[in-house]
Short mmCIF file of C-alpha atoms and ligand atoms in Angstrom, two decimals:
data_model
loop_
_atom_site.label_atom_id
_atom_site.label_comp_id
_atom_site.label_asym_id
_atom_site.label_seq_id
_atom_site.Cartn_x
_atom_site.Cartn_y
_atom_site.Cartn_z
CA MET A 1 2.54 -20.46 -17.81
CA PHE A 2 -0.84 -19.14 -16.85
CA SER A 3 -3.40 -21.93 -17.81
CA THR A 4 -7.04 -21.28 -16.96
CA ASP A 5 -8.29 -24.60 -18.20
CA ASP A 6 -8.10 -26.55 -15.08
CA THR A 7 -10.36 -26.27 -11.85
CA ILE A 8 -8.69 -24.91 -8.95
CA VAL A 9 -9.66 -25.22 -5.20
CA ALA A 10 -8.62 -23.37 -2.05
CA ILE A 11 -9.63 -22.17 1.43
CA ALA A 12 -10.87 -18.65 0.88
CA THR A 13 -11.02 -17.53 4.57
CA PRO A 14 -8.32 -16.86 6.87
CA PRO A 15 -6.41 -19.73 8.70
CA GLY A 16 -7.85 -20.48 12.07
CA ARG A 17 -11.13 -21.12 13.48
CA GLY A 18 -14.42 -19.30 13.01
CA GLY A 19 -18.12 -19.80 12.54
CA ILE A 20 -17.91 -20.30 8.93
CA GLY A 21 -15.10 -21.16 6.63
CA VAL A 22 -15.29 -20.91 2.79
CA VAL A 23 -13.63 -23.27 0.18
CA ARG A 24 -13.91 -21.91 -3.33
CA LEU A 25 -13.53 -23.79 -6.63
CA SER A 26 -13.07 -22.03 -10.00
CA GLY A 27 -12.74 -23.55 -13.42
CA PRO A 28 -14.74 -25.49 -16.02
CA LEU A 29 -15.39 -28.51 -13.65
CA ALA A 30 -16.30 -26.58 -10.60
CA ALA A 31 -19.88 -27.68 -10.73
CA ALA A 32 -18.99 -31.32 -11.49
CA PHE A 33 -16.61 -31.37 -8.56
CA ALA A 34 -19.22 -29.97 -6.23
CA GLY A 35 -21.66 -32.69 -7.58
CA ALA A 36 -19.07 -35.35 -6.80
CA LEU A 37 -18.63 -33.82 -3.24
CA THR A 38 -22.40 -33.75 -2.46
CA SER A 39 -23.80 -36.45 -4.81
CA MET A 40 -26.16 -33.84 -6.29
CA GLU A 41 -26.91 -33.50 -9.72
CA SER A 42 -26.95 -29.67 -10.12
CA PHE A 43 -27.03 -26.40 -8.27
CA GLU A 44 -29.28 -23.64 -9.16
CA PRO A 45 -27.30 -20.56 -10.02
CA ARG A 46 -26.64 -18.06 -7.23
CA HIS A 47 -28.92 -20.04 -4.82
CA ALA A 48 -27.72 -21.20 -1.40
CA THR A 49 -28.24 -25.01 -1.17
CA LEU A 50 -27.70 -26.93 2.04
CA ALA A 51 -25.79 -30.11 1.14
CA THR A 52 -23.75 -32.84 2.93
CA ILE A 53 -20.04 -32.81 1.84
CA SER A 54 -18.71 -36.22 1.69
CA ASP A 55 -15.01 -37.45 1.03
CA ALA A 56 -13.86 -39.68 -1.90
CA HIS A 57 -14.76 -42.77 0.34
CA HIS A 58 -18.38 -41.26 0.86
CA GLU A 59 -17.53 -40.54 4.48
CA ALA A 60 -19.61 -37.32 5.54
CA ILE A 61 -17.52 -34.47 6.37
CA ASP A 62 -19.71 -31.57 7.18
CA ARG A 63 -23.15 -30.08 6.25
CA ALA A 64 -22.55 -26.92 4.20
CA ILE A 65 -24.08 -24.09 2.14
CA VAL A 66 -23.02 -24.66 -1.52
CA THR A 67 -23.58 -21.89 -4.05
CA ARG A 68 -22.75 -21.91 -7.68
CA PHE A 69 -21.88 -18.88 -9.75
CA PRO A 70 -21.95 -19.77 -13.47
CA ALA A 71 -19.48 -18.29 -15.91
CA PRO A 72 -19.13 -15.31 -16.56
CA HIS A 73 -20.89 -13.75 -13.72
CA SER A 74 -18.43 -14.73 -11.16
CA TYR A 75 -15.48 -13.34 -9.36
CA THR A 76 -13.09 -15.07 -11.62
CA GLY A 77 -15.28 -15.04 -14.76
CA GLU A 78 -15.30 -18.84 -14.77
CA ASP A 79 -17.71 -21.32 -12.95
CA VAL A 80 -17.36 -20.69 -9.35
CA VAL A 81 -18.55 -22.86 -6.52
CA GLU A 82 -18.25 -21.73 -2.87
CA ILE A 83 -18.76 -24.04 -0.16
CA SER A 84 -19.46 -22.33 3.24
CA ALA A 85 -18.84 -25.00 5.92
CA HIS A 86 -18.18 -24.84 9.46
CA GLY A 87 -14.99 -22.87 10.17
CA SER A 88 -12.49 -25.40 11.41
CA PRO A 89 -9.35 -25.79 9.53
CA VAL A 90 -9.78 -29.67 9.76
CA VAL A 91 -13.19 -29.67 8.03
CA LEU A 92 -12.06 -27.33 5.41
CA GLN A 93 -8.88 -29.17 4.67
CA ALA A 94 -10.97 -32.39 4.40
CA ILE A 95 -13.24 -30.64 1.82
CA VAL A 96 -10.11 -29.34 -0.17
CA ALA A 97 -8.80 -32.86 -0.22
CA ALA A 98 -12.05 -34.29 -1.22
CA ALA A 99 -12.03 -31.76 -4.25
CA GLN A 100 -8.45 -32.59 -5.18
CA ALA A 101 -9.51 -36.42 -4.99
CA ALA A 102 -12.29 -35.45 -7.42
CA GLY A 103 -9.62 -33.74 -9.80
CA ALA A 104 -9.35 -30.22 -8.71
CA ARG A 105 -5.89 -28.58 -8.43
CA LEU A 106 -4.74 -26.62 -5.28
CA ALA A 107 -4.72 -23.03 -6.28
CA ASN A 108 -1.53 -20.99 -6.22
CA PRO A 109 -1.35 -17.70 -4.25
CA GLY A 110 -3.56 -15.04 -5.77
CA GLU A 111 -4.75 -17.43 -8.62
CA PHE A 112 -8.39 -16.69 -8.39
CA THR A 113 -7.68 -12.91 -8.75
CA LEU A 114 -5.21 -13.64 -11.46
CA ARG A 115 -7.98 -15.57 -13.27
CA ALA A 116 -10.36 -12.64 -12.76
CA TYR A 117 -7.83 -10.52 -14.41
CA LEU A 118 -7.07 -12.91 -17.28
CA HIS A 119 -10.70 -13.20 -17.99
CA GLY A 120 -11.10 -9.47 -18.14
CA ARG A 121 -13.25 -9.18 -15.01
CA MET A 122 -10.76 -6.46 -13.87
CA ASP A 123 -7.56 -4.73 -15.06
CA LEU A 124 -4.42 -5.19 -13.42
CA VAL A 125 -4.53 -2.01 -11.10
CA GLN A 126 -7.97 -3.39 -9.70
CA ALA A 127 -6.46 -6.87 -9.21
CA GLU A 128 -3.64 -5.25 -7.22
CA ALA A 129 -6.10 -3.24 -5.21
CA VAL A 130 -7.82 -6.49 -4.24
CA GLY A 131 -4.45 -7.39 -2.56
CA GLU A 132 -4.22 -4.13 -1.11
CA LEU A 133 -7.71 -4.09 0.35
CA ILE A 134 -7.07 -7.47 2.02
CA ASP A 135 -3.74 -6.19 3.56
CA ALA A 136 -5.18 -2.87 4.66
CA VAL A 137 -4.42 -2.18 8.38
CA THR A 138 -5.98 1.25 8.69
CA PRO A 139 -9.65 2.25 7.54
CA LEU A 140 -8.04 4.94 5.21
CA GLN A 141 -5.77 2.16 3.61
CA ALA A 142 -8.97 0.19 3.00
CA ARG A 143 -10.86 3.16 1.41
CA VAL A 144 -7.94 4.05 -0.91
CA ALA A 145 -7.58 0.28 -1.93
CA PHE A 146 -11.45 0.18 -2.49
CA ASP A 147 -11.47 3.32 -4.65
CA GLN A 148 -8.77 1.71 -6.75
CA LEU A 149 -10.78 -1.36 -7.01
CA GLU A 150 -13.76 0.68 -8.07
CA GLY A 151 -11.71 2.05 -10.94
CA THR A 152 -10.92 5.80 -9.88
CA LEU A 153 -7.18 5.26 -10.98
CA THR A 154 -8.27 3.47 -13.93
CA ALA A 155 -10.68 6.23 -15.14
CA ARG A 156 -7.90 8.65 -14.49
CA LEU A 157 -5.49 6.79 -16.52
CA GLN A 158 -7.94 6.21 -19.22
CA ALA A 159 -8.56 9.98 -19.61
CA MET A 160 -4.90 10.70 -20.02
CA ASP A 161 -4.56 7.85 -22.57
CA ALA A 162 -7.56 9.35 -24.54
CA ALA A 163 -5.71 12.76 -24.45
CA LEU A 164 -2.57 11.06 -25.74
CA LEU A 165 -4.59 9.47 -28.49
CA GLU A 166 -5.98 12.71 -29.56
CA LEU A 167 -2.46 14.05 -29.86
CA ILE A 168 -1.46 10.77 -31.91
CA ALA A 169 -4.17 10.69 -34.47
CA PRO A 170 -3.58 13.96 -36.44
CA LEU A 171 0.14 13.30 -36.26
CA GLU A 172 -0.31 9.74 -37.57
CA ALA A 173 -2.69 11.34 -40.31
CA SER A 174 -0.03 13.96 -41.32
CA LEU A 175 2.58 11.28 -41.74
CA ASP A 176 0.67 10.38 -44.95
CA PHE A 177 1.42 13.75 -46.28
CA PRO A 178 4.97 13.69 -45.90
CA ASP A 179 5.67 16.67 -48.05
CA GLU A 180 3.63 19.06 -46.23
CA GLY A 181 5.05 18.36 -42.60
CA TYR A 182 2.70 18.95 -39.49
CA HIS A 183 -0.04 18.88 -41.96
CA PHE A 184 -3.15 18.59 -39.43
CA VAL A 185 -1.76 20.03 -36.40
CA SER A 186 0.90 22.86 -35.65
CA PRO A 187 3.84 22.24 -33.68
CA ALA A 188 2.76 24.95 -31.09
CA ALA A 189 -0.68 23.48 -30.78
CA THR A 190 1.00 20.03 -30.12
CA ALA A 191 3.18 21.40 -27.47
CA ALA A 192 0.33 23.00 -25.77
CA ALA A 193 -1.70 19.87 -25.77
CA VAL A 194 1.18 17.96 -24.25
CA ASP A 195 1.59 20.64 -21.63
CA ALA A 196 -1.86 20.05 -20.49
CA LEU A 197 -1.42 16.45 -20.46
CA LEU A 198 1.82 16.79 -18.35
CA ALA A 199 -0.01 18.89 -15.81
CA SER A 200 -2.49 16.29 -15.06
CA LEU A 201 0.22 13.65 -14.92
CA ASP A 202 2.12 15.73 -12.37
CA GLY A 203 -1.03 16.08 -10.40
CA LEU A 204 -1.27 12.26 -10.08
CA LEU A 205 2.28 11.99 -9.37
CA ARG A 206 2.06 14.61 -6.49
CA ASP A 207 -0.69 12.52 -5.10
CA ALA A 208 1.42 9.62 -5.26
CA ALA A 209 3.68 10.68 -2.47
CA ARG A 210 0.56 10.99 -0.24
CA GLY A 211 -0.67 7.88 -1.36
CA ARG A 212 2.52 5.97 -0.64
CA LEU A 213 2.46 7.43 2.90
CA ILE A 214 -1.15 6.10 3.52
CA ARG A 215 -0.20 2.80 2.04
CA GLU A 216 3.36 2.17 3.48
CA GLY A 217 2.97 4.32 6.66
CA LEU A 218 6.09 5.88 8.31
CA THR A 219 8.43 5.35 11.03
CA ALA A 220 9.01 7.94 13.84
CA ALA A 221 11.77 7.38 16.46
CA ILE A 222 11.82 9.25 19.80
CA VAL A 223 15.17 10.26 20.84
CA GLY A 224 16.86 12.33 23.44
CA ARG A 225 18.95 12.23 26.41
CA PRO A 226 18.03 9.92 29.35
CA ASN A 227 15.05 10.80 31.69
CA VAL A 228 13.44 13.49 29.36
CA GLY A 229 10.16 11.55 29.26
CA LYS A 230 10.82 9.74 25.88
CA SER A 231 9.24 6.36 27.24
CA SER A 232 6.25 8.34 28.82
CA LEU A 233 5.56 10.03 25.57
CA PHE A 234 5.78 6.80 23.66
CA ASN A 235 3.21 5.09 25.88
CA GLN A 236 1.06 8.30 25.29
CA LEU A 237 1.19 7.73 21.54
CA ALA A 238 0.90 3.86 21.81
CA GLY A 239 -2.16 4.29 24.04
CA ALA A 240 -0.87 1.74 26.47
CA ALA A 241 2.04 1.39 29.06
CA ARG A 242 4.33 -0.58 26.66
CA ALA A 243 7.55 1.08 27.73
CA ILE A 244 8.94 1.07 31.46
CA VAL A 245 9.00 4.59 32.66
CA THR A 246 11.16 5.27 35.81
CA ASP A 247 13.17 8.12 37.12
CA VAL A 248 16.37 6.25 36.89
CA PRO A 249 18.38 7.33 33.86
CA GLY A 250 19.19 4.80 31.24
CA THR A 251 16.24 2.44 31.93
CA THR A 252 15.28 1.97 28.28
CA ARG A 253 18.02 0.00 26.53
CA ASP A 254 16.70 -1.94 23.60
CA LEU A 255 14.26 -0.44 20.93
CA VAL A 256 10.59 -0.67 21.70
CA SER A 257 8.03 -0.23 18.76
CA GLU A 258 4.19 -0.03 18.50
CA ARG A 259 2.19 0.54 15.41
CA VAL A 260 -0.43 3.14 15.67
CA ASP A 261 -3.07 4.57 13.50
CA ILE A 262 -2.53 8.28 13.16
CA GLU A 263 -4.98 10.10 10.88
CA GLY A 264 -5.37 6.89 8.84
CA VAL A 265 -1.63 6.39 8.47
CA PRO A 266 -0.02 3.30 9.94
CA VAL A 267 2.85 4.88 12.05
CA THR A 268 5.52 2.68 13.75
CA VAL A 269 6.54 4.48 16.76
CA VAL A 270 9.93 3.51 18.33
CA ASP A 271 11.06 4.32 21.69
CA THR A 272 14.91 4.44 22.22
CA ALA A 273 17.54 4.42 24.80
CA GLY A 274 18.69 7.91 26.12
CA LEU A 275 21.44 9.30 24.26
CA ARG A 276 24.26 10.43 26.33
CA VAL A 277 27.88 10.88 25.67
CA GLU A 278 29.16 9.07 28.85
CA THR A 279 28.02 5.60 29.89
CA ALA A 280 30.15 2.98 31.47
CA ASP A 281 27.45 0.25 30.95
CA ALA A 282 28.16 -1.97 27.88
CA ILE A 283 24.37 -2.81 27.39
CA GLU A 284 23.41 0.85 27.64
CA ALA A 285 26.20 1.77 25.04
CA GLU A 286 24.71 -0.80 22.68
CA GLY A 287 21.31 0.66 23.42
CA ILE A 288 22.57 4.13 22.56
CA SER A 289 24.10 2.79 19.23
CA ARG A 290 20.72 1.29 18.34
CA ALA A 291 18.86 4.54 19.28
CA ARG A 292 21.26 6.55 17.10
CA HIS A 293 20.64 4.23 14.29
CA ALA A 294 16.84 4.14 14.66
CA GLY A 295 16.86 8.04 14.62
CA GLU A 296 18.81 7.94 11.53
CA ILE A 297 16.73 5.69 9.54
CA ALA A 298 13.24 6.89 10.80
CA ASP A 299 11.09 8.95 8.47
CA VAL A 300 10.66 11.37 11.38
CA ALA A 301 12.82 11.92 14.51
CA ILE A 302 10.79 13.16 17.56
CA VAL A 303 13.42 15.12 19.53
CA VAL A 304 12.65 15.23 23.25
CA LEU A 305 14.06 18.01 25.43
CA ASP A 306 12.93 18.35 29.19
CA ARG A 307 11.49 21.79 29.38
CA SER A 308 11.57 21.84 33.16
CA GLN A 309 15.51 21.56 33.13
CA PRO A 310 17.98 23.78 31.44
CA LEU A 311 19.29 22.42 28.15
CA THR A 312 22.36 20.20 28.78
CA GLN A 313 25.37 19.20 26.54
CA ASP A 314 23.70 15.80 25.80
CA ASP A 315 20.61 17.72 24.47
CA ARG A 316 22.82 19.95 22.23
CA VAL A 317 24.52 16.84 20.90
CA VAL A 318 21.01 15.26 19.97
CA LEU A 319 19.99 18.64 18.40
CA GLU A 320 23.08 18.64 16.26
CA GLU A 321 22.77 15.05 15.16
CA THR A 322 19.18 15.53 14.07
CA ALA A 323 19.71 18.89 12.61
CA GLY A 324 19.64 17.87 8.80
CA ARG A 325 16.64 15.38 9.23
CA ARG A 326 12.95 15.62 9.34
CA ARG A 327 12.33 16.07 12.99
CA ILE A 328 9.97 17.62 15.57
CA VAL A 329 11.51 19.05 18.53
CA VAL A 330 9.31 18.50 21.60
CA ALA A 331 9.42 20.40 24.77
CA SER A 332 8.29 17.79 27.43
CA LYS A 333 6.98 17.96 30.88
CA CYS A 334 5.14 21.09 30.05
CA ASP A 335 2.99 20.58 33.00
CA LEU A 336 5.91 21.65 35.10
CA ALA A 337 7.42 25.14 35.40
CA GLY A 338 9.62 25.87 32.42
CA ALA A 339 13.23 26.42 32.48
CA TRP A 340 13.39 27.81 28.96
CA THR A 341 10.67 28.79 26.30
CA ARG A 342 9.80 28.55 22.62
CA ASN A 343 11.79 31.77 22.18
CA ASP A 344 15.00 29.92 23.15
CA LEU A 345 14.19 26.96 20.86
CA GLU A 346 11.25 26.47 18.58
CA SER A 347 9.48 23.38 19.93
CA LEU A 348 6.18 21.65 20.58
CA PRO A 349 5.09 21.76 24.40
CA VAL A 350 3.89 18.40 25.41
CA SER A 351 2.96 16.87 28.72
CA ALA A 352 2.94 13.04 28.88
CA VAL A 353 1.22 13.26 32.29
CA THR A 354 -1.59 15.56 31.29
CA GLY A 355 -1.73 14.63 27.50
CA ALA A 356 -1.35 18.26 26.65
CA GLY A 357 0.15 18.78 23.10
CA VAL A 358 -0.04 15.02 22.32
CA ALA A 359 -2.82 15.68 19.66
CA GLU A 360 -0.71 18.47 18.05
CA LEU A 361 2.24 16.30 18.09
CA ARG A 362 0.41 13.45 16.06
CA THR A 363 -0.68 15.93 13.49
CA ALA A 364 2.82 17.34 13.27
CA MET A 365 4.09 13.70 12.72
CA ILE A 366 1.98 13.21 9.62
CA ALA A 367 2.73 16.73 8.44
CA ALA A 368 6.65 16.35 8.68
CA ALA A 369 6.32 12.95 6.86
CA SER A 370 4.16 14.49 4.02
CA GLU A 371 6.21 17.56 3.83
CA GLY A 372 3.72 19.79 5.04
CA ASP A 373 0.96 18.39 2.58
CA ILE A 374 -2.38 17.99 4.30
CA LEU A 375 -3.58 14.44 3.77
CA ARG A 376 -6.60 14.34 1.72
CA ASP A 377 -8.42 11.18 2.42
CA ARG A 378 -8.17 9.88 -1.23
CA ALA A 379 -5.01 9.52 -2.99
CA PRO A 380 -5.80 7.76 -6.19
CA ILE A 381 -2.35 6.28 -6.65
CA ALA A 382 0.06 4.71 -4.05
CA ASN A 383 1.67 1.68 -5.72
CA LEU A 384 5.52 1.91 -6.60
CA ARG A 385 4.92 0.01 -9.77
CA HIS A 386 2.38 2.48 -10.96
CA VAL A 387 4.43 5.46 -10.01
CA SER A 388 7.57 4.30 -11.89
CA LEU A 389 5.68 3.60 -14.99
CA LEU A 390 3.89 7.04 -14.60
CA GLU A 391 7.37 8.60 -14.41
CA LYS A 392 8.39 6.70 -17.48
CA ALA A 393 5.42 7.89 -19.39
CA ARG A 394 6.10 11.42 -18.18
CA ALA A 395 9.66 11.44 -19.43
CA ALA A 396 8.47 9.99 -22.96
CA ILE A 397 5.83 12.84 -22.99
CA VAL A 398 8.60 15.53 -22.24
CA ARG A 399 10.68 14.20 -25.20
CA ALA A 400 7.81 14.40 -27.32
CA ARG A 401 6.99 17.89 -26.37
CA ASP A 402 10.65 18.99 -26.70
CA ALA A 403 10.85 17.32 -30.14
CA ALA A 404 7.57 19.00 -31.33
CA ALA A 405 8.71 22.50 -30.01
CA GLY A 406 12.09 21.97 -31.90
CA GLY A 407 10.10 21.08 -35.17
CA THR A 408 11.42 17.56 -35.14
CA PRO A 409 9.64 15.43 -37.68
CA GLU A 410 6.39 13.86 -36.55
CA GLU A 411 7.75 10.32 -36.57
CA PHE A 412 10.06 11.02 -33.63
CA VAL A 413 7.26 12.95 -31.69
CA LEU A 414 4.93 10.07 -32.29
CA ALA A 415 7.47 7.42 -31.25
CA ASP A 416 7.80 9.15 -27.77
CA LEU A 417 4.05 9.46 -27.62
CA HIS A 418 3.53 5.68 -28.37
CA ASP A 419 6.16 4.95 -25.85
CA ALA A 420 4.12 6.83 -23.27
CA ARG A 421 0.91 4.98 -24.19
CA GLY A 422 2.89 1.78 -23.82
CA HIS A 423 3.65 2.53 -20.20
CA PHE A 424 0.07 3.59 -19.50
CA ASP A 425 -0.84 0.06 -21.05
CA ASP A 426 1.51 -1.51 -18.58
CA ILE A 427 -0.03 0.02 -15.64
CA CYS A 428 -3.49 -1.39 -16.35
CA GLY A 429 -1.98 -4.61 -17.67
CA VAL A 430 -3.08 -4.37 -21.24
CA ARG A 431 -0.20 -6.51 -22.38
CA PRO A 432 1.83 -7.26 -19.17
CA PRO A 433 4.81 -9.71 -19.42
CA GLU A 434 4.31 -12.86 -17.54
CA GLU A 435 7.06 -12.00 -14.88
CA VAL A 436 5.13 -8.81 -13.80
CA LEU A 437 2.02 -10.87 -13.44
CA ALA A 438 3.83 -13.54 -11.44
CA ALA A 439 5.45 -10.98 -9.14
CA ILE A 440 2.07 -9.23 -8.47
CA PHE A 441 0.13 -12.30 -7.70
CA ASP A 442 2.68 -14.23 -5.86
CA ARG A 443 2.20 -11.55 -3.06
CA PHE A 444 -1.20 -12.69 -2.56
CA CYS A 445 -2.41 -15.41 -0.28
CA ILE A 446 -3.75 -18.63 -1.47
CA GLY A 447 -7.58 -18.47 -1.63
CA LYS A 448 -7.72 -14.85 -2.99
N1 LIG B 501 5.61 15.99 35.37
C1 LIG B 501 5.99 15.03 34.39
N2 LIG B 501 6.97 14.14 34.55
C2 LIG B 501 7.16 13.37 33.45
C3 LIG B 501 6.62 13.67 32.18
N3 LIG B 501 7.13 12.70 31.34
C4 LIG B 501 7.99 11.92 32.04
N4 LIG B 501 7.90 12.26 33.32
C5 LIG B 501 8.80 11.72 34.29
O1 LIG B 501 10.13 11.85 33.92
C6 LIG B 501 10.84 10.64 34.45
C7 LIG B 501 11.63 9.94 33.18
O2 LIG B 501 10.48 9.49 32.22
P1 LIG B 501 10.75 8.54 31.16
O3 LIG B 501 9.53 8.34 30.33
O4 LIG B 501 11.28 6.97 31.71
O5 LIG B 501 11.87 9.15 30.36
P2 LIG B 501 13.04 8.49 29.13
O6 LIG B 501 14.19 8.15 30.05
O7 LIG B 501 13.27 9.65 28.39
O8 LIG B 501 12.38 7.36 28.72
C8 LIG B 501 9.85 9.68 35.04
O9 LIG B 501 9.89 9.86 36.39
C9 LIG B 501 8.46 10.14 34.54
O10 LIG B 501 7.47 10.05 35.38
C10 LIG B 501 5.82 14.68 32.05
O11 LIG B 501 5.21 14.97 30.81
N5 LIG B 501 5.46 15.55 33.10
MG1 LIG B 502 12.79 5.39 28.42
#
């Protein structure tokens, strides 16, 4: 399924126009095809060479910089040629077509990185990090992905795998002396070593919740009765006048959303129609039903109450509806004289007019979504595939510990420990099934 004996070609830079655009070739004939495109005999390794690129009919396409990276010291571990041409889609496509005419095959999504993985230039975790780095939308996401690419997660997994192996080795040895039973290691010592391993695994899994927040972000819906200042607050959070603000109740009808970077987490803030029990307007009623739904599915509901007015029946309904969820109660318009205080209702005073309390609200949004955990800027693990394999490894190790503590014969303890190792191997891709690879690399774009 994954052949690496042909030579692939693709545009490596994003679609659109730019000063430069890069076409990348990888495979055994990369240098030969580059020779065909330029009529040059050879390219000095890792030297930028100015060359005229021509198509199959010897028609000149562009003058470009050609750089050859001989195997194995290249991104893919194969012979690679990068052609930096003028960044016009027409030019770049013509170069790709010329390479295809010479015999190259158009690369599949993620195929360059897949080849890097298949040639041992990186493990699976690092290959996934390439995709995450490219997709990052906040600087923190990029940093976490880069750490993963640098091998922080790989190193932690390897340390745990080494600890597992240390447990396995004496047990395997004692199997050779079946009459003695736990010959080289006491069941109690085994159980203690397993506990230590579980502790570091649990640490990693705790980080995962934070890591996923950084990676996937969260949705926060602003809800409340009409005219309490939801749209004004939304505009404050979005940093732009995105939603219409008026003193006419029922102005916001559809959902308006904006993605903002809060402490490195991509947060989708959603402004909603004011929730009120009575409305004769069919459009507003639909808006209210969408608002209610948005409030239900959001990771955090920001419940806005107008502090300059006494609480109304509509306010109480909103409070009741959101009671069981992660929410932040905001006392809005705190620049005006208050009709109630925090003693009446625990809330965060905010003014969309002066901006008072908005910074606190941002922090509270992240804290609510991460269950009070302060975001450290480096979570080594975020990917769901990794988390689910780690959980499987954990379950297998718990089984091994219980078996060892109960004096079960070593074979059974060993089987569980080997099982756990298998899951570690799957994370780094020591022997991943082809469907796993296909699923991972299909998410890349072509040229990566
Ligand atoms: N003084 C003051 N007025 C506000 C504040 N936030 C909103 N308003 C006013 O309250 C009215 C309703 O605001 P809007 O954001 O449209 O409320 P929504 O219906 O909940 O979206 C408008 O006249 C706003 O100018 C605030 O923090 N302070
Ligand atoms: Mg509004």
